[in-house]
Amino acid sequence: PFLLVDKVIQIEGDTRIKGIKNVSFNEQFFQGHFPGTPIMPGVLIVEAMAQLSGLLFAQRLEHTGMLAVLLSMDNVKLRKSVVPGDQLILTAETVRLRKRTAQCNCKAFVEDAIVAEAQIRFMLIDDEKV
């Protein structure tokens, strides 16, 4: 119920990934954010970038069965509003990928305009421990 990536459209090993989130007026968060002026919350845009990153890290065999848990977010910038009807194009590029940690640079676009960006770090944990 909290999946914010509709489709992965491009993947290059464990280094780059590109995905899509179609932003619909039916999204539950639009009910209160904001009445009369629906805007996708910035934290959910960052969450969508983080989810896409987790899919990227799972491409490495030794990370099978691991979860990418958010560790930190740096240089987060929310540049433009995302509204119903927009198609959010999400990208993530690996900066560092180790056995238990990972870091990537993420961006979100609507058409050619960048709407958000962040450097996100993750701790990779065994799925069974959750």
mmCIF file with all atom_site columns, C-alpha atoms in Angstrom:
data_model
loop_
_atom_site.group_PDB
_atom_site.id
_atom_site.type_symbol
_atom_site.label_atom_id
_atom_site.label_alt_id
_atom_site.label_comp_id
_atom_site.label_asym_id
_atom_site.label_entity_id
_atom_site.label_seq_id
_atom_site.pdbx_PDB_ins_code
_atom_site.Cartn_x
_atom_site.Cartn_y
_atom_site.Cartn_z
_atom_site.occupancy
_atom_site.B_iso_or_equiv
_atom_site.pdbx_formal_charge
_atom_site.auth_seq_id
_atom_site.auth_comp_id
_atom_site.auth_asym_id
_atom_site.auth_atom_id
_atom_site.pdbx_PDB_model_num
ATOM 1   C CA . PRO A 1 1   ? 0.000  0.000   0.000   1.00 0.00 ? 1   PRO A CA 1
ATOM 2   C CA . PHE A 1 2   ? 2.989  2.304   0.346   1.00 0.00 ? 2   PHE A CA 1
ATOM 3   C CA . LEU A 1 3   ? 4.732  1.494   -2.931  1.00 0.00 ? 3   LEU A CA 1
ATOM 4   C CA . LEU A 1 4   ? 5.716  4.724   -4.672  1.00 0.00 ? 4   LEU A CA 1
ATOM 5   C CA . VAL A 1 5   ? 7.401  3.287   -7.772  1.00 0.00 ? 5   VAL A CA 1
ATOM 6   C CA . ASP A 1 6   ? 5.002  2.140   -10.469 1.00 0.00 ? 6   ASP A CA 1
ATOM 7   C CA . LYS A 1 7   ? 7.524  0.842   -12.990 1.00 0.00 ? 7   LYS A CA 1
ATOM 8   C CA . VAL A 1 8   ? 11.262 0.433   -13.510 1.00 0.00 ? 8   VAL A CA 1
ATOM 9   C CA . ILE A 1 9   ? 12.049 1.529   -17.062 1.00 0.00 ? 9   ILE A CA 1
ATOM 10  C CA . GLN A 1 10  ? 15.830 1.282   -17.164 1.00 0.00 ? 10  GLN A CA 1
ATOM 11  C CA . ILE A 1 11  ? 18.486 -0.474  -15.130 1.00 0.00 ? 11  ILE A CA 1
ATOM 12  C CA . GLU A 1 12  ? 22.246 -0.644  -15.607 1.00 0.00 ? 12  GLU A CA 1
ATOM 13  C CA . GLY A 1 13  ? 23.616 -3.400  -13.374 1.00 0.00 ? 13  GLY A CA 1
ATOM 14  C CA . ASP A 1 14  ? 23.994 -2.080  -9.834  1.00 0.00 ? 14  ASP A CA 1
ATOM 15  C CA . THR A 1 15  ? 25.028 1.441   -10.883 1.00 0.00 ? 15  THR A CA 1
ATOM 16  C CA . ARG A 1 16  ? 21.954 3.216   -12.318 1.00 0.00 ? 16  ARG A CA 1
ATOM 17  C CA . ILE A 1 17  ? 18.198 2.844   -12.318 1.00 0.00 ? 17  ILE A CA 1
ATOM 18  C CA . LYS A 1 18  ? 15.277 4.836   -13.683 1.00 0.00 ? 18  LYS A CA 1
ATOM 19  C CA . GLY A 1 19  ? 11.651 4.469   -12.675 1.00 0.00 ? 19  GLY A CA 1
ATOM 20  C CA . ILE A 1 20  ? 8.235  6.086   -12.932 1.00 0.00 ? 20  ILE A CA 1
ATOM 21  C CA . LYS A 1 21  ? 5.562  7.138   -10.463 1.00 0.00 ? 21  LYS A CA 1
ATOM 22  C CA . ASN A 1 22  ? 2.307  8.245   -12.069 1.00 0.00 ? 22  ASN A CA 1
ATOM 23  C CA . VAL A 1 23  ? 0.814  10.778  -9.681  1.00 0.00 ? 23  VAL A CA 1
ATOM 24  C CA . SER A 1 24  ? -2.960 10.347  -9.587  1.00 0.00 ? 24  SER A CA 1
ATOM 25  C CA . PHE A 1 25  ? -5.570 12.525  -7.913  1.00 0.00 ? 25  PHE A CA 1
ATOM 26  C CA . ASN A 1 26  ? -6.772 9.316   -6.215  1.00 0.00 ? 26  ASN A CA 1
ATOM 27  C CA . GLU A 1 27  ? -3.627 9.127   -4.049  1.00 0.00 ? 27  GLU A CA 1
ATOM 28  C CA . GLN A 1 28  ? -4.685 9.049   -0.422  1.00 0.00 ? 28  GLN A CA 1
ATOM 29  C CA . PHE A 1 29  ? -2.236 11.759  0.642   1.00 0.00 ? 29  PHE A CA 1
ATOM 30  C CA . PHE A 1 30  ? -3.987 14.350  -1.549  1.00 0.00 ? 30  PHE A CA 1
ATOM 31  C CA . GLN A 1 31  ? -7.031 14.250  0.745   1.00 0.00 ? 31  GLN A CA 1
ATOM 32  C CA . GLY A 1 32  ? -5.303 16.473  3.266   1.00 0.00 ? 32  GLY A CA 1
ATOM 33  C CA . HIS A 1 33  ? -2.273 17.874  1.438   1.00 0.00 ? 33  HIS A CA 1
ATOM 34  C CA . PHE A 1 34  ? -3.725 20.421  0.733   1.00 0.00 ? 34  PHE A CA 1
ATOM 35  C CA . PRO A 1 35  ? -7.531 20.706  0.427   1.00 0.00 ? 35  PRO A CA 1
ATOM 36  C CA . GLY A 1 36  ? -8.234 22.633  -2.767  1.00 0.00 ? 36  GLY A CA 1
ATOM 37  C CA . THR A 1 37  ? -4.544 22.670  -3.787  1.00 0.00 ? 37  THR A CA 1
ATOM 38  C CA . PRO A 1 38  ? -3.255 19.084  -4.009  1.00 0.00 ? 38  PRO A CA 1
ATOM 39  C CA . ILE A 1 39  ? 0.555  18.846  -3.767  1.00 0.00 ? 39  ILE A CA 1
ATOM 40  C CA . MET A 1 40  ? 2.527  15.617  -3.363  1.00 0.00 ? 40  MET A CA 1
ATOM 41  C CA . PRO A 1 41  ? 4.380  15.807  -0.029  1.00 0.00 ? 41  PRO A CA 1
ATOM 42  C CA . GLY A 1 42  ? 8.119  16.256  -0.478  1.00 0.00 ? 42  GLY A CA 1
ATOM 43  C CA . VAL A 1 43  ? 8.883  13.467  1.997   1.00 0.00 ? 43  VAL A CA 1
ATOM 44  C CA . LEU A 1 44  ? 6.970  11.043  -0.252  1.00 0.00 ? 44  LEU A CA 1
ATOM 45  C CA . ILE A 1 45  ? 9.019  12.140  -3.262  1.00 0.00 ? 45  ILE A CA 1
ATOM 46  C CA . VAL A 1 46  ? 12.163 11.380  -1.236  1.00 0.00 ? 46  VAL A CA 1
ATOM 47  C CA . GLU A 1 47  ? 10.612 8.055   -0.178  1.00 0.00 ? 47  GLU A CA 1
ATOM 48  C CA . ALA A 1 48  ? 9.980  7.192   -3.843  1.00 0.00 ? 48  ALA A CA 1
ATOM 49  C CA . MET A 1 49  ? 13.651 7.905   -4.630  1.00 0.00 ? 49  MET A CA 1
ATOM 50  C CA . ALA A 1 50  ? 14.695 5.734   -1.663  1.00 0.00 ? 50  ALA A CA 1
ATOM 51  C CA . GLN A 1 51  ? 12.453 2.857   -2.796  1.00 0.00 ? 51  GLN A CA 1
ATOM 52  C CA . LEU A 1 52  ? 13.944 3.007   -6.280  1.00 0.00 ? 52  LEU A CA 1
ATOM 53  C CA . SER A 1 53  ? 17.437 2.945   -4.751  1.00 0.00 ? 53  SER A CA 1
ATOM 54  C CA . GLY A 1 54  ? 16.555 -0.189  -2.797  1.00 0.00 ? 54  GLY A CA 1
ATOM 55  C CA . LEU A 1 55  ? 15.605 -1.885  -6.052  1.00 0.00 ? 55  LEU A CA 1
ATOM 56  C CA . LEU A 1 56  ? 18.973 -0.889  -7.508  1.00 0.00 ? 56  LEU A CA 1
ATOM 57  C CA . PHE A 1 57  ? 20.951 -2.323  -4.596  1.00 0.00 ? 57  PHE A CA 1
ATOM 58  C CA . ALA A 1 58  ? 19.023 -5.612  -4.796  1.00 0.00 ? 58  ALA A CA 1
ATOM 59  C CA . GLN A 1 59  ? 20.609 -6.225  -8.225  1.00 0.00 ? 59  GLN A CA 1
ATOM 60  C CA . ARG A 1 60  ? 23.815 -7.422  -6.583  1.00 0.00 ? 60  ARG A CA 1
ATOM 61  C CA . LEU A 1 61  ? 23.698 -11.142 -5.775  1.00 0.00 ? 61  LEU A CA 1
ATOM 62  C CA . GLU A 1 62  ? 25.132 -10.761 -2.280  1.00 0.00 ? 62  GLU A CA 1
ATOM 63  C CA . HIS A 1 63  ? 22.290 -8.339  -1.454  1.00 0.00 ? 63  HIS A CA 1
ATOM 64  C CA . THR A 1 64  ? 19.543 -10.834 -2.276  1.00 0.00 ? 64  THR A CA 1
ATOM 65  C CA . GLY A 1 65  ? 17.196 -11.039 0.701   1.00 0.00 ? 65  GLY A CA 1
ATOM 66  C CA . MET A 1 66  ? 18.414 -7.761  2.163   1.00 0.00 ? 66  MET A CA 1
ATOM 67  C CA . LEU A 1 67  ? 16.482 -4.598  2.883   1.00 0.00 ? 67  LEU A CA 1
ATOM 68  C CA . ALA A 1 68  ? 17.831 -1.096  2.301   1.00 0.00 ? 68  ALA A CA 1
ATOM 69  C CA . VAL A 1 69  ? 16.926 0.820   5.465   1.00 0.00 ? 69  VAL A CA 1
ATOM 70  C CA . LEU A 1 70  ? 17.266 4.587   5.401   1.00 0.00 ? 70  LEU A CA 1
ATOM 71  C CA . LEU A 1 71  ? 20.340 5.773   7.293   1.00 0.00 ? 71  LEU A CA 1
ATOM 72  C CA . SER A 1 72  ? 20.679 9.433   6.281   1.00 0.00 ? 72  SER A CA 1
ATOM 73  C CA . MET A 1 73  ? 19.657 12.020  3.717   1.00 0.00 ? 73  MET A CA 1
ATOM 74  C CA . ASP A 1 74  ? 21.964 14.856  2.703   1.00 0.00 ? 74  ASP A CA 1
ATOM 75  C CA . ASN A 1 75  ? 21.571 17.818  0.388   1.00 0.00 ? 75  ASN A CA 1
ATOM 76  C CA . VAL A 1 76  ? 17.835 17.244  0.031   1.00 0.00 ? 76  VAL A CA 1
ATOM 77  C CA . LYS A 1 77  ? 16.309 19.862  -2.243  1.00 0.00 ? 77  LYS A CA 1
ATOM 78  C CA . LEU A 1 78  ? 12.644 20.148  -3.151  1.00 0.00 ? 78  LEU A CA 1
ATOM 79  C CA . ARG A 1 79  ? 12.574 22.447  -6.142  1.00 0.00 ? 79  ARG A CA 1
ATOM 80  C CA . LYS A 1 80  ? 9.049  22.329  -7.602  1.00 0.00 ? 80  LYS A CA 1
ATOM 81  C CA . SER A 1 81  ? 5.595  21.103  -6.662  1.00 0.00 ? 81  SER A CA 1
ATOM 82  C CA . VAL A 1 82  ? 4.317  17.752  -7.927  1.00 0.00 ? 82  VAL A CA 1
ATOM 83  C CA . VAL A 1 83  ? 0.570  17.710  -8.589  1.00 0.00 ? 83  VAL A CA 1
ATOM 84  C CA . PRO A 1 84  ? -2.031 15.178  -9.776  1.00 0.00 ? 84  PRO A CA 1
ATOM 85  C CA . GLY A 1 85  ? -1.500 14.231  -13.407 1.00 0.00 ? 85  GLY A CA 1
ATOM 86  C CA . ASP A 1 86  ? 2.296  14.593  -13.241 1.00 0.00 ? 86  ASP A CA 1
ATOM 87  C CA . GLN A 1 87  ? 4.539  11.686  -14.142 1.00 0.00 ? 87  GLN A CA 1
ATOM 88  C CA . LEU A 1 88  ? 7.448  11.557  -11.743 1.00 0.00 ? 88  LEU A CA 1
ATOM 89  C CA . ILE A 1 89  ? 10.637 10.250  -13.363 1.00 0.00 ? 89  ILE A CA 1
ATOM 90  C CA . LEU A 1 90  ? 12.960 8.932   -10.663 1.00 0.00 ? 90  LEU A CA 1
ATOM 91  C CA . THR A 1 91  ? 16.675 8.221   -11.042 1.00 0.00 ? 91  THR A CA 1
ATOM 92  C CA . ALA A 1 92  ? 19.290 6.803   -8.696  1.00 0.00 ? 92  ALA A CA 1
ATOM 93  C CA . GLU A 1 93  ? 23.023 6.373   -9.233  1.00 0.00 ? 93  GLU A CA 1
ATOM 94  C CA . THR A 1 94  ? 25.215 4.341   -6.921  1.00 0.00 ? 94  THR A CA 1
ATOM 95  C CA . VAL A 1 95  ? 27.988 6.300   -5.234  1.00 0.00 ? 95  VAL A CA 1
ATOM 96  C CA . ARG A 1 96  ? 29.135 3.527   -2.869  1.00 0.00 ? 96  ARG A CA 1
ATOM 97  C CA . LEU A 1 97  ? 27.922 -0.027  -2.415  1.00 0.00 ? 97  LEU A CA 1
ATOM 98  C CA . ARG A 1 98  ? 29.447 -2.179  0.291   1.00 0.00 ? 98  ARG A CA 1
ATOM 99  C CA . LYS A 1 99  ? 28.364 -5.332  2.080   1.00 0.00 ? 99  LYS A CA 1
ATOM 100 C CA . ARG A 1 100 ? 26.297 -3.539  4.756   1.00 0.00 ? 100 ARG A CA 1
ATOM 101 C CA . THR A 1 101 ? 25.997 0.072   3.538   1.00 0.00 ? 101 THR A CA 1
ATOM 102 C CA . ALA A 1 102 ? 25.113 1.858   0.348   1.00 0.00 ? 102 ALA A CA 1
ATOM 103 C CA . GLN A 1 103 ? 24.911 5.433   -0.883  1.00 0.00 ? 103 GLN A CA 1
ATOM 104 C CA . CYS A 1 104 ? 23.350 6.935   -3.984  1.00 0.00 ? 104 CYS A CA 1
ATOM 105 C CA . ASN A 1 105 ? 22.525 10.218  -5.659  1.00 0.00 ? 105 ASN A CA 1
ATOM 106 C CA . CYS A 1 106 ? 18.844 10.507  -6.509  1.00 0.00 ? 106 CYS A CA 1
ATOM 107 C CA . LYS A 1 107 ? 16.813 12.885  -8.636  1.00 0.00 ? 107 LYS A CA 1
ATOM 108 C CA . ALA A 1 108 ? 13.145 13.281  -9.470  1.00 0.00 ? 108 ALA A CA 1
ATOM 109 C CA . PHE A 1 109 ? 11.884 15.017  -12.613 1.00 0.00 ? 109 PHE A CA 1
ATOM 110 C CA . VAL A 1 110 ? 8.569  16.061  -14.086 1.00 0.00 ? 110 VAL A CA 1
ATOM 111 C CA . GLU A 1 111 ? 9.171  16.252  -17.817 1.00 0.00 ? 111 GLU A CA 1
ATOM 112 C CA . ASP A 1 112 ? 12.619 17.919  -18.052 1.00 0.00 ? 112 ASP A CA 1
ATOM 113 C CA . ALA A 1 113 ? 12.330 19.927  -14.823 1.00 0.00 ? 113 ALA A CA 1
ATOM 114 C CA . ILE A 1 114 ? 14.060 18.633  -11.716 1.00 0.00 ? 114 ILE A CA 1
ATOM 115 C CA . VAL A 1 115 ? 11.612 18.639  -8.805  1.00 0.00 ? 115 VAL A CA 1
ATOM 116 C CA . ALA A 1 116 ? 13.750 17.012  -6.084  1.00 0.00 ? 116 ALA A CA 1
ATOM 117 C CA . GLU A 1 117 ? 17.200 15.638  -5.395  1.00 0.00 ? 117 GLU A CA 1
ATOM 118 C CA . ALA A 1 118 ? 19.029 14.014  -2.500  1.00 0.00 ? 118 ALA A CA 1
ATOM 119 C CA . GLN A 1 119 ? 22.063 12.010  -1.483  1.00 0.00 ? 119 GLN A CA 1
ATOM 120 C CA . ILE A 1 120 ? 20.715 9.034   0.436   1.00 0.00 ? 120 ILE A CA 1
ATOM 121 C CA . ARG A 1 121 ? 22.583 6.485   2.557   1.00 0.00 ? 121 ARG A CA 1
ATOM 122 C CA . PHE A 1 122 ? 21.266 3.095   3.557   1.00 0.00 ? 122 PHE A CA 1
ATOM 123 C CA . MET A 1 123 ? 22.100 0.289   5.919   1.00 0.00 ? 123 MET A CA 1
ATOM 124 C CA . LEU A 1 124 ? 21.587 -3.094  4.286   1.00 0.00 ? 124 LEU A CA 1
ATOM 125 C CA . ILE A 1 125 ? 20.051 -5.582  6.725   1.00 0.00 ? 125 ILE A CA 1
ATOM 126 C CA . ASP A 1 126 ? 18.930 -9.189  6.454   1.00 0.00 ? 126 ASP A CA 1
ATOM 127 C CA . ASP A 1 127 ? 15.246 -9.436  5.567   1.00 0.00 ? 127 ASP A CA 1
ATOM 128 C CA . GLU A 1 128 ? 14.711 -12.115 8.244   1.00 0.00 ? 128 GLU A CA 1
ATOM 129 C CA . LYS A 1 129 ? 15.759 -9.733  11.047  1.00 0.00 ? 129 LYS A CA 1
ATOM 130 C CA . VAL A 1 130 ? 12.854 -7.379  10.453  1.00 0.00 ? 130 VAL A CA 1
#
